[in-house]
mmCIF file of C-alpha atoms in Angstrom:
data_model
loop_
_atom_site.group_PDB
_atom_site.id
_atom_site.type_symbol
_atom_site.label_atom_id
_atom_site.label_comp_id
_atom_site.label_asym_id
_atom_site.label_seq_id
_atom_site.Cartn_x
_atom_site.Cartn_y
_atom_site.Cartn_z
ATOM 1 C CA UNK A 1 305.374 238.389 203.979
ATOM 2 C CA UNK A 2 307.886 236.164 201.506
ATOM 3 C CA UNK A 3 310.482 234.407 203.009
ATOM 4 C CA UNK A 4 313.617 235.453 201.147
ATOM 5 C CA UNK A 5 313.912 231.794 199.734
ATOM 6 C CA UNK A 6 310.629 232.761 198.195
ATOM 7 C CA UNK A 7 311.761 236.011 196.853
ATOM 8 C CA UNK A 8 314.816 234.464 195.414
ATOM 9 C CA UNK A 9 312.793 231.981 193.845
ATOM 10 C CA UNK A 10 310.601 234.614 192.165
ATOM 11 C CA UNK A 11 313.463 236.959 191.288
ATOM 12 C CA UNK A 12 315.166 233.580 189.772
ATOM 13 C CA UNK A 13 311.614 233.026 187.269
ATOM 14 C CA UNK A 14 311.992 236.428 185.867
ATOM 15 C CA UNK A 15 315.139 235.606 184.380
ATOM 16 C CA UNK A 16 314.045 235.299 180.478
ATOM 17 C CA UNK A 17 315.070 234.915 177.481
ATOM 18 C CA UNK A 18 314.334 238.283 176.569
ATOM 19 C CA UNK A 19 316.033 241.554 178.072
ATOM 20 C CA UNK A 20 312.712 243.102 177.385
ATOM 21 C CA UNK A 21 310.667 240.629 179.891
ATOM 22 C CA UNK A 22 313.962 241.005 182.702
ATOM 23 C CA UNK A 23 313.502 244.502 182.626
ATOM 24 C CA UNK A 24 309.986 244.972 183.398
ATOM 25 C CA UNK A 25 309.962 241.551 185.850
ATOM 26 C CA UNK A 26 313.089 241.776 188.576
ATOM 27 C CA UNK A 27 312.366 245.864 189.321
ATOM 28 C CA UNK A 28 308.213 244.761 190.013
ATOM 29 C CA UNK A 29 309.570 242.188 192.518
ATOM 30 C CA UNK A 30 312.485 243.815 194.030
ATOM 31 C CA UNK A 31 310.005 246.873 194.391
ATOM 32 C CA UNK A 32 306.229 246.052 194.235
ATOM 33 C CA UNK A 33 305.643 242.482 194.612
ATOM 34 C CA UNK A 34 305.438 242.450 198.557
ATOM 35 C CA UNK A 35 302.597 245.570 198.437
ATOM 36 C CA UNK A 36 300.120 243.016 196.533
ATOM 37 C CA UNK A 37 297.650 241.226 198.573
ATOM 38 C CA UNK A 38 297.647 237.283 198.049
ATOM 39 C CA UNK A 39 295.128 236.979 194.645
ATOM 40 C CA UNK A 40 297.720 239.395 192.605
ATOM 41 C CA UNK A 41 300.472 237.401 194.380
ATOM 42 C CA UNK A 42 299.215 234.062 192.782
ATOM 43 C CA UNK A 43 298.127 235.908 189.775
ATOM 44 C CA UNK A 44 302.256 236.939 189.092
ATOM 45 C CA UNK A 45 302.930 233.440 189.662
ATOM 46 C CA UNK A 46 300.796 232.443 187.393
ATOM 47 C CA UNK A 47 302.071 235.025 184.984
ATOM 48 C CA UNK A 48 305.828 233.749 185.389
ATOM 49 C CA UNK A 49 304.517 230.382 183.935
ATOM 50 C CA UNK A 50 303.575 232.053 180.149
ATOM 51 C CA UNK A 51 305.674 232.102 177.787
ATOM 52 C CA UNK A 52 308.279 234.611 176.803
ATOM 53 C CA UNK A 53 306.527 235.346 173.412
ATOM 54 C CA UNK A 54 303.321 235.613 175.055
ATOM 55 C CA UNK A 55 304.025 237.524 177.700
ATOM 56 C CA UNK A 56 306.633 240.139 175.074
ATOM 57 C CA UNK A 57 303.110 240.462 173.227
ATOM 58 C CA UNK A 58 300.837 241.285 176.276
ATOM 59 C CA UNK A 59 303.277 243.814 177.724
ATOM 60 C CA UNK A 60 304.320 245.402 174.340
ATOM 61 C CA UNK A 61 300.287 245.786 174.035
ATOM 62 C CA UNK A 62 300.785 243.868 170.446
ATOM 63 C CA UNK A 63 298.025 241.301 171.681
ATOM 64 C CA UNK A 64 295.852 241.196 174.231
ATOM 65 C CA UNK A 65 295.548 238.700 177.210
ATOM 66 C CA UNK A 66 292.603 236.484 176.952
ATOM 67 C CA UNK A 67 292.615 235.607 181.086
ATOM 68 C CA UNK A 68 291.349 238.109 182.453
ATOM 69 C CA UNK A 69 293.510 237.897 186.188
ATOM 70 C CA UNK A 70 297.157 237.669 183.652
ATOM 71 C CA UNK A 71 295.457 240.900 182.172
ATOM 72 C CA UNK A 72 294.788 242.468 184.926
ATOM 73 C CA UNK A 73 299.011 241.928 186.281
ATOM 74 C CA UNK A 74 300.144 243.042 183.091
ATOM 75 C CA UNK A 75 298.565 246.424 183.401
ATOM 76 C CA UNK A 76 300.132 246.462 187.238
ATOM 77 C CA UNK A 77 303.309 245.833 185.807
ATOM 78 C CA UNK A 78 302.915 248.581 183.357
ATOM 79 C CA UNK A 79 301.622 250.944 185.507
ATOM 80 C CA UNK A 80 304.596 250.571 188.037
ATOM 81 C CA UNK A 81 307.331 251.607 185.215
ATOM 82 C CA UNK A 82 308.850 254.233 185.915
ATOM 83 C CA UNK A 83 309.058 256.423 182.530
#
């Protein structure tokens, strides 16, 4: 379980620069990130480090993601949006 320091922290990081990235980021951790077991956990982390163009790219499926575990979080994401 986070601490809410933690989850602050987290929620704080997926403040972008791009509406597009805030989104799809606060909603998974306000609603998903505490169901993932500790490798996706580190994997978001990790994720939250990229770059806004990168990651606009990987989740607007105009490039693919060349790590395999960022991949791998960005179809997560996805797949938790609700449509």
């Amino acid at each position: 379980m986070n601490s809410p320091k933690e989850k602050s922290r987290l929620l704080w990081a997926c403040r972008r620069g791009m509406l597009e990235l805030d989104v799809l980021l606060r909603p998974f951790v306000e609603e998903a990130y505490d169901d993932l077991d500790d490798e996706k956990k580190v994997n978001f982390k990790r994720l939250l480090t990229c770059d806004d163009p990168d990651l606009f790219a990987w989740f607007m499926g105009h490039q693919a993601c060349k790590d395999p575990q960022l991949a791998e979080m960005v179809r997560v994401i996805l797949s938790r949006v609700k449509v």
